[in-house]
PDB file of C-alpha atoms in Angstrom:
ATOM      1  CA  UNK A   1       0.007   0.016   0.041  1.00 49.00           C
ATOM      2  CA  UNK A   2       2.954   2.371   0.544  1.00 53.00           C
ATOM      3  CA  UNK A   3       2.282   5.726   1.975  1.00 65.00           C
ATOM      4  CA  UNK A   4      -1.252   5.835   0.571  1.00 68.00           C
ATOM      5  CA  UNK A   5      -4.306   4.691   2.552  1.00 81.00           C
ATOM      6  CA  UNK A   6      -6.367   4.295  -0.694  1.00 84.00           C
ATOM      7  CA  UNK A   7      -6.955   0.709  -2.084  1.00 79.00           C
ATOM      8  CA  UNK A   8      -5.484   1.913  -5.333  1.00 83.00           C
ATOM      9  CA  UNK A   9      -2.467   3.352  -3.854  1.00 85.00           C
ATOM     10  CA  UNK A  10      -1.153   6.841  -4.754  1.00 85.00           C
ATOM     11  CA  UNK A  11      -3.088   6.624  -8.051  1.00 85.00           C
ATOM     12  CA  UNK A  12      -6.388   6.201  -6.179  1.00 86.00           C
ATOM     13  CA  UNK A  13      -5.475   8.954  -3.723  1.00 88.00           C
ATOM     14  CA  UNK A  14      -5.001  11.360  -6.697  1.00 86.00           C
ATOM     15  CA  UNK A  15      -8.238  10.372  -8.240  1.00 89.00           C
ATOM     16  CA  UNK A  16     -10.238  10.737  -4.918  1.00 89.00           C
ATOM     17  CA  UNK A  17      -8.706  14.059  -4.434  1.00 89.00           C
ATOM     18  CA  UNK A  18      -9.751  15.135  -7.893  1.00 88.00           C
ATOM     19  CA  UNK A  19     -13.346  14.163  -7.340  1.00 91.00           C
ATOM     20  CA  UNK A  20     -13.967  14.621  -3.593  1.00 91.00           C
ATOM     21  CA  UNK A  21     -16.596  17.223  -2.842  1.00 91.00           C
ATOM     22  CA  UNK A  22     -17.540  17.726  -6.511  1.00 92.00           C
ATOM     23  CA  UNK A  23     -21.041  17.290  -7.872  1.00 92.00           C
ATOM     24  CA  UNK A  24     -20.533  14.236 -10.084  1.00 92.00           C
ATOM     25  CA  UNK A  25     -22.946  15.604 -12.609  1.00 91.00           C
ATOM     26  CA  UNK A  26     -20.243  18.196 -13.222  1.00 94.00           C
ATOM     27  CA  UNK A  27     -17.621  15.683 -13.976  1.00 96.00           C
ATOM     28  CA  UNK A  28     -17.350  15.174 -17.748  1.00 97.00           C
ATOM     29  CA  UNK A  29     -15.871  12.080 -19.421  1.00 97.00           C
ATOM     30  CA  UNK A  30     -14.565  12.309 -22.957  1.00 97.00           C
ATOM     31  CA  UNK A  31     -13.793   8.938 -24.412  1.00 96.00           C
ATOM     32  CA  UNK A  32     -11.765   8.901 -27.662  1.00 96.00           C
ATOM     33  CA  UNK A  33     -11.465   5.873 -29.906  1.00 94.00           C
ATOM     34  CA  UNK A  34      -8.376   6.382 -32.262  1.00 93.00           C
ATOM     35  CA  UNK A  35      -8.138   4.825 -35.695  1.00 88.00           C
ATOM     36  CA  UNK A  36      -6.121   5.427 -38.895  1.00 86.00           C
ATOM     37  CA  UNK A  37      -8.782   7.430 -40.660  1.00 84.00           C
ATOM     38  CA  UNK A  38     -11.991   7.955 -38.635  1.00 86.00           C
ATOM     39  CA  UNK A  39     -11.595   8.973 -34.961  1.00 94.00           C
ATOM     40  CA  UNK A  40     -14.757   8.938 -32.744  1.00 96.00           C
ATOM     41  CA  UNK A  41     -15.484  10.493 -29.490  1.00 97.00           C
ATOM     42  CA  UNK A  42     -18.292  10.391 -26.777  1.00 97.00           C
ATOM     43  CA  UNK A  43     -18.857  12.788 -24.015  1.00 97.00           C
ATOM     44  CA  UNK A  44     -20.972  11.903 -20.883  1.00 96.00           C
ATOM     45  CA  UNK A  45     -21.035  12.749 -17.290  1.00 96.00           C
ATOM     46  CA  UNK A  46     -19.875  10.639 -14.370  1.00 95.00           C
ATOM     47  CA  UNK A  47     -23.189   8.792 -14.158  1.00 94.00           C
ATOM     48  CA  UNK A  48     -23.093   7.877 -17.820  1.00 92.00           C
ATOM     49  CA  UNK A  49     -25.572  10.362 -19.053  1.00 94.00           C
ATOM     50  CA  UNK A  50     -24.762  11.242 -22.675  1.00 95.00           C
ATOM     51  CA  UNK A  51     -23.980  14.864 -23.130  1.00 96.00           C
ATOM     52  CA  UNK A  52     -22.656  14.524 -26.740  1.00 96.00           C
ATOM     53  CA  UNK A  53     -23.570  11.521 -28.708  1.00 95.00           C
ATOM     54  CA  UNK A  54     -20.678   9.661 -30.519  1.00 95.00           C
ATOM     55  CA  UNK A  55     -19.322  11.790 -33.424  1.00 96.00           C
ATOM     56  CA  UNK A  56     -16.528  11.445 -35.842  1.00 96.00           C
ATOM     57  CA  UNK A  57     -13.557  13.787 -36.286  1.00 96.00           C
ATOM     58  CA  UNK A  58     -10.218  13.766 -38.124  1.00 94.00           C
ATOM     59  CA  UNK A  59      -6.807  14.451 -36.917  1.00 93.00           C
ATOM     60  CA  UNK A  60      -6.613  17.660 -38.963  1.00 93.00           C
ATOM     61  CA  UNK A  61      -6.883  21.303 -37.933  1.00 94.00           C
ATOM     62  CA  UNK A  62     -10.576  21.347 -38.662  1.00 95.00           C
ATOM     63  CA  UNK A  63     -11.176  17.929 -37.030  1.00 95.00           C
ATOM     64  CA  UNK A  64      -9.412  18.871 -33.938  1.00 96.00           C
ATOM     65  CA  UNK A  65     -11.226  22.251 -33.753  1.00 97.00           C
ATOM     66  CA  UNK A  66     -14.517  20.256 -33.994  1.00 97.00           C
ATOM     67  CA  UNK A  67     -13.500  18.068 -30.878  1.00 97.00           C
ATOM     68  CA  UNK A  68     -12.456  21.182 -28.923  1.00 97.00           C
ATOM     69  CA  UNK A  69     -15.712  22.854 -29.755  1.00 98.00           C
ATOM     70  CA  UNK A  70     -17.726  19.869 -28.705  1.00 98.00           C
ATOM     71  CA  UNK A  71     -15.897  19.609 -25.471  1.00 98.00           C
ATOM     72  CA  UNK A  72     -16.249  23.368 -24.643  1.00 97.00           C
ATOM     73  CA  UNK A  73     -19.989  23.268 -25.454  1.00 97.00           C
ATOM     74  CA  UNK A  74     -20.454  20.238 -23.143  1.00 97.00           C
ATOM     75  CA  UNK A  75     -18.600  22.136 -20.381  1.00 97.00           C
ATOM     76  CA  UNK A  76     -20.746  25.191 -20.770  1.00 97.00           C
ATOM     77  CA  UNK A  77     -23.956  23.066 -20.890  1.00 95.00           C
ATOM     78  CA  UNK A  78     -23.198  21.148 -17.716  1.00 95.00           C
ATOM     79  CA  UNK A  79     -21.155  23.720 -15.839  1.00 96.00           C
ATOM     80  CA  UNK A  80     -18.437  21.075 -15.513  1.00 96.00           C
ATOM     81  CA  UNK A  81     -15.723  21.605 -13.088  1.00 96.00           C
ATOM     82  CA  UNK A  82     -13.726  18.498 -13.780  1.00 96.00           C
ATOM     83  CA  UNK A  83     -12.743  16.778 -17.137  1.00 96.00           C
ATOM     84  CA  UNK A  84     -11.547  13.129 -17.584  1.00 96.00           C
ATOM     85  CA  UNK A  85     -10.272  12.508 -21.119  1.00 96.00           C
ATOM     86  CA  UNK A  86      -9.054   9.096 -22.176  1.00 95.00           C
ATOM     87  CA  UNK A  87      -7.931   7.262 -25.233  1.00 95.00           C
ATOM     88  CA  UNK A  88      -6.945   3.623 -25.897  1.00 92.00           C
ATOM     89  CA  UNK A  89      -3.223   2.973 -26.811  1.00 89.00           C
ATOM     90  CA  UNK A  90      -3.882   1.405 -30.315  1.00 81.00           C
ATOM     91  CA  UNK A  91      -0.696   1.187 -32.435  1.00 79.00           C
ATOM     92  CA  UNK A  92       0.604   4.740 -32.896  1.00 83.00           C
ATOM     93  CA  UNK A  93      -2.599   6.324 -34.074  1.00 88.00           C
ATOM     94  CA  UNK A  94      -3.417   7.779 -30.609  1.00 91.00           C
ATOM     95  CA  UNK A  95      -0.149   9.564 -30.155  1.00 90.00           C
ATOM     96  CA  UNK A  96      -0.882  12.384 -32.478  1.00 91.00           C
ATOM     97  CA  UNK A  97      -4.127  13.064 -30.817  1.00 94.00           C
ATOM     98  CA  UNK A  98      -2.630  13.169 -27.296  1.00 93.00           C
ATOM     99  CA  UNK A  99       0.154  15.536 -28.445  1.00 91.00           C
ATOM    100  CA  UNK A 100      -2.315  17.784 -30.257  1.00 93.00           C
ATOM    101  CA  UNK A 101      -4.649  18.054 -27.280  1.00 95.00           C
ATOM    102  CA  UNK A 102      -1.766  18.596 -24.928  1.00 92.00           C
ATOM    103  CA  UNK A 103      -0.819  21.800 -26.906  1.00 92.00           C
ATOM    104  CA  UNK A 104      -4.308  23.088 -26.115  1.00 93.00           C
ATOM    105  CA  UNK A 105      -4.110  22.375 -22.382  1.00 93.00           C
ATOM    106  CA  UNK A 106      -5.967  19.004 -22.356  1.00 95.00           C
ATOM    107  CA  UNK A 107      -4.504  16.152 -20.523  1.00 93.00           C
ATOM    108  CA  UNK A 108      -5.457  12.892 -22.035  1.00 94.00           C
ATOM    109  CA  UNK A 109      -5.226   9.650 -20.067  1.00 93.00           C
ATOM    110  CA  UNK A 110      -3.836   6.648 -21.841  1.00 92.00           C
ATOM    111  CA  UNK A 111      -5.698   3.303 -21.458  1.00 91.00           C
ATOM    112  CA  UNK A 112      -4.006  -0.178 -21.873  1.00 88.00           C
ATOM    113  CA  UNK A 113      -5.568  -2.155 -24.635  1.00 84.00           C
ATOM    114  CA  UNK A 114      -6.134  -5.115 -22.223  1.00 82.00           C
ATOM    115  CA  UNK A 115      -8.044  -2.892 -19.839  1.00 84.00           C
ATOM    116  CA  UNK A 116     -10.424  -1.794 -22.486  1.00 84.00           C
ATOM    117  CA  UNK A 117     -10.763  -5.291 -23.593  1.00 81.00           C
ATOM    118  CA  UNK A 118     -11.915  -6.380 -20.108  1.00 81.00           C
ATOM    119  CA  UNK A 119     -14.337  -3.358 -20.009  1.00 79.00           C
ATOM    120  CA  UNK A 120     -15.587  -4.300 -23.560  1.00 76.00           C
ATOM    121  CA  UNK A 121     -16.315  -7.889 -22.502  1.00 75.00           C
ATOM    122  CA  UNK A 122     -18.373  -6.858 -19.463  1.00 71.00           C
ATOM    123  CA  UNK A 123     -20.340  -4.427 -21.558  1.00 65.00           C
ATOM    124  CA  UNK A 124     -21.416  -6.863 -24.210  1.00 61.00           C
ATOM    125  CA  UNK A 125     -24.758  -7.671 -22.658  1.00 60.00           C
ATOM    126  CA  UNK A 126     -26.114  -4.076 -22.438  1.00 57.00           C
ATOM    127  CA  UNK A 127     -24.317  -1.872 -24.921  1.00 59.00           C
ATOM    128  CA  UNK A 128     -24.729  -1.438 -28.693  1.00 58.00           C
ATOM    129  CA  UNK A 129     -21.814  -2.907 -30.641  1.00 59.00           C
ATOM    130  CA  UNK A 130     -21.356   0.273 -32.660  1.00 63.00           C
ATOM    131  CA  UNK A 131     -20.438   2.322 -29.630  1.00 82.00           C
ATOM    132  CA  UNK A 132     -18.837  -0.436 -27.534  1.00 87.00           C
ATOM    133  CA  UNK A 133     -15.236   0.754 -27.813  1.00 89.00           C
ATOM    134  CA  UNK A 134     -16.176   4.233 -26.642  1.00 93.00           C
ATOM    135  CA  UNK A 135     -18.382   2.939 -23.725  1.00 91.00           C
ATOM    136  CA  UNK A 136     -15.521   0.739 -22.543  1.00 91.00           C
ATOM    137  CA  UNK A 137     -13.055   3.611 -22.574  1.00 93.00           C
ATOM    138  CA  UNK A 138     -15.543   5.847 -20.665  1.00 93.00           C
ATOM    139  CA  UNK A 139     -16.081   3.116 -18.159  1.00 91.00           C
ATOM    140  CA  UNK A 140     -12.394   2.590 -17.607  1.00 92.00           C
ATOM    141  CA  UNK A 141     -11.930   6.339 -17.024  1.00 94.00           C
ATOM    142  CA  UNK A 142     -14.711   6.343 -14.413  1.00 93.00           C
ATOM    143  CA  UNK A 143     -13.236   3.425 -12.604  1.00 90.00           C
ATOM    144  CA  UNK A 144      -9.723   5.025 -12.662  1.00 91.00           C
ATOM    145  CA  UNK A 145      -8.137   2.350 -14.761  1.00 88.00           C
ATOM    146  CA  UNK A 146      -5.909   4.506 -16.990  1.00 83.00           C
ATOM    147  CA  UNK A 147      -2.197   4.101 -16.864  1.00 78.00           C
ATOM    148  CA  UNK A 148       0.154   6.776 -15.593  1.00 66.00           C
ATOM    149  CA  UNK A 149       2.504   6.543 -18.529  1.00 64.00           C
ATOM    150  CA  UNK A 150       3.138   9.522 -20.681  1.00 71.00           C
ATOM    151  CA  UNK A 151       4.308   9.829 -24.317  1.00 72.00           C
ATOM    152  CA  UNK A 152       8.077  10.261 -24.676  1.00 63.00           C
ATOM    153  CA  UNK A 153       9.317  13.447 -26.308  1.00 69.00           C
ATOM    154  CA  UNK A 154      12.401  14.935 -27.758  1.00 72.00           C
ATOM    155  CA  UNK A 155      15.506  12.829 -28.118  1.00 82.00           C
ATOM    156  CA  UNK A 156      13.882   9.797 -26.487  1.00 76.00           C
ATOM    157  CA  UNK A 157      11.014   9.717 -28.884  1.00 71.00           C
ATOM    158  CA  UNK A 158      13.462   9.846 -31.852  1.00 78.00           C
ATOM    159  CA  UNK A 159      15.527   7.066 -30.365  1.00 85.00           C
ATOM    160  CA  UNK A 160      12.454   4.891 -29.886  1.00 77.00           C
ATOM    161  CA  UNK A 161      11.410   5.419 -33.565  1.00 79.00           C
ATOM    162  CA  UNK A 162      14.918   4.571 -34.713  1.00 88.00           C
ATOM    163  CA  UNK A 163      15.100   1.414 -32.373  1.00 89.00           C
ATOM    164  CA  UNK A 164      11.813   0.150 -33.608  1.00 84.00           C
ATOM    165  CA  UNK A 165      12.751   0.743 -37.310  1.00 89.00           C
ATOM    166  CA  UNK A 166      16.037  -1.123 -36.730  1.00 92.00           C
ATOM    167  CA  UNK A 167      14.201  -4.024 -34.961  1.00 92.00           C
ATOM    168  CA  UNK A 168      11.781  -4.219 -37.883  1.00 92.00           C
ATOM    169  CA  UNK A 169      14.552  -4.314 -40.484  1.00 94.00           C
ATOM    170  CA  UNK A 170      16.402  -7.151 -38.558  1.00 94.00           C
ATOM    171  CA  UNK A 171      13.211  -9.198 -38.427  1.00 93.00           C
ATOM    172  CA  UNK A 172      12.818  -8.601 -42.304  1.00 94.00           C
ATOM    173  CA  UNK A 173      16.584  -9.766 -42.856  1.00 94.00           C
ATOM    174  CA  UNK A 174      16.092 -12.827 -40.848  1.00 94.00           C
ATOM    175  CA  UNK A 175      12.856 -13.732 -42.674  1.00 94.00           C
ATOM    176  CA  UNK A 176      14.562 -13.219 -46.016  1.00 94.00           C
ATOM    177  CA  UNK A 177      17.578 -15.356 -45.110  1.00 92.00           C
ATOM    178  CA  UNK A 178      15.235 -18.212 -44.102  1.00 91.00           C
ATOM    179  CA  UNK A 179      13.426 -17.878 -47.428  1.00 92.00           C
ATOM    180  CA  UNK A 180      16.654 -17.945 -49.353  1.00 90.00           C
ATOM    181  CA  UNK A 181      17.957 -21.072 -47.633  1.00 86.00           C
ATOM    182  CA  UNK A 182      14.686 -22.781 -48.128  1.00 89.00           C
ATOM    183  CA  UNK A 183      14.822 -22.125 -51.833  1.00 90.00           C
ATOM    184  CA  UNK A 184      18.431 -23.168 -52.045  1.00 86.00           C
ATOM    185  CA  UNK A 185      17.702 -26.358 -50.321  1.00 85.00           C
ATOM    186  CA  UNK A 186      15.171 -27.130 -53.050  1.00 87.00           C
ATOM    187  CA  UNK A 187      17.476 -26.096 -55.894  1.00 88.00           C
ATOM    188  CA  UNK A 188      20.867 -27.173 -54.707  1.00 86.00           C
ATOM    189  CA  UNK A 189      20.680 -28.981 -51.404  1.00 81.00           C
ATOM    190  CA  UNK A 190      24.481 -29.057 -51.067  1.00 81.00           C
ATOM    191  CA  UNK A 191      24.897 -25.276 -51.497  1.00 80.00           C
ATOM    192  CA  UNK A 192      25.333 -24.576 -47.834  1.00 79.00           C
ATOM    193  CA  UNK A 193      27.332 -27.853 -47.088  1.00 82.00           C
ATOM    194  CA  UNK A 194      27.158 -31.566 -47.541  1.00 80.00           C
ATOM    195  CA  UNK A 195      27.758 -34.519 -45.281  1.00 81.00           C
ATOM    196  CA  UNK A 196      30.898 -36.789 -45.687  1.00 82.00           C
ATOM    197  CA  UNK A 197      31.314 -39.893 -43.666  1.00 83.00           C
ATOM    198  CA  UNK A 198      34.866 -41.076 -42.852  1.00 82.00           C
ATOM    199  CA  UNK A 199      36.121 -43.489 -40.301  1.00 81.00           C
ATOM    200  CA  UNK A 200      32.652 -43.903 -38.839  1.00 78.00           C
ATOM    201  CA  UNK A 201      32.302 -40.182 -38.213  1.00 84.00           C
ATOM    202  CA  UNK A 202      30.159 -37.476 -40.012  1.00 81.00           C
ATOM    203  CA  UNK A 203      31.787 -34.372 -41.278  1.00 81.00           C
ATOM    204  CA  UNK A 204      30.367 -31.204 -42.743  1.00 84.00           C
ATOM    205  CA  UNK A 205      32.131 -30.133 -45.966  1.00 84.00           C
ATOM    206  CA  UNK A 206      31.423 -26.651 -47.495  1.00 85.00           C
ATOM    207  CA  UNK A 207      31.270 -26.288 -51.232  1.00 80.00           C
ATOM    208  CA  UNK A 208      32.762 -22.846 -51.049  1.00 79.00           C
TER     209      UNK A 208
END
């Protein structure tokens, strides 16, 4: 438990401090579902009452302005004093959204894919499948299941990109080597080496 008396540790303490004494109808939850082309968002209050039905937006200047406008309108409509924003870590598509929103003063919490998978499974019996991803993200935020990880920036970000690119190229090289060896075994079995038996012992002999 450490120094915290909350069952979720320091993470739970921070969450309770954020919400304690606040009218939960004035706590807005913004769930964002990231994808390659069509991003989708849902805005509701802490009780799950929908303030803004699921809507699509793009990761462009116009698309992000639409998202900001919807959030600000929801804040004005509800008089919200707390804002919980969350997005599932799917591939790399979520990163641009998190960075863009950070520039506008919004802190977006990142949700582990396994966490949203569990929420998605539990919601299958009562939620429409079209909005299942958004609902699972909203529930995970409500239950304080977001990770505390942040996106790396600067030199660290560049190094991570380069490291991933190198790892990918090494995998490609390994796969190509296996394919070449397989083909050569079909065409010329002895190309890599052939077996020679002498004095009851087996030896490898290279052609080249």
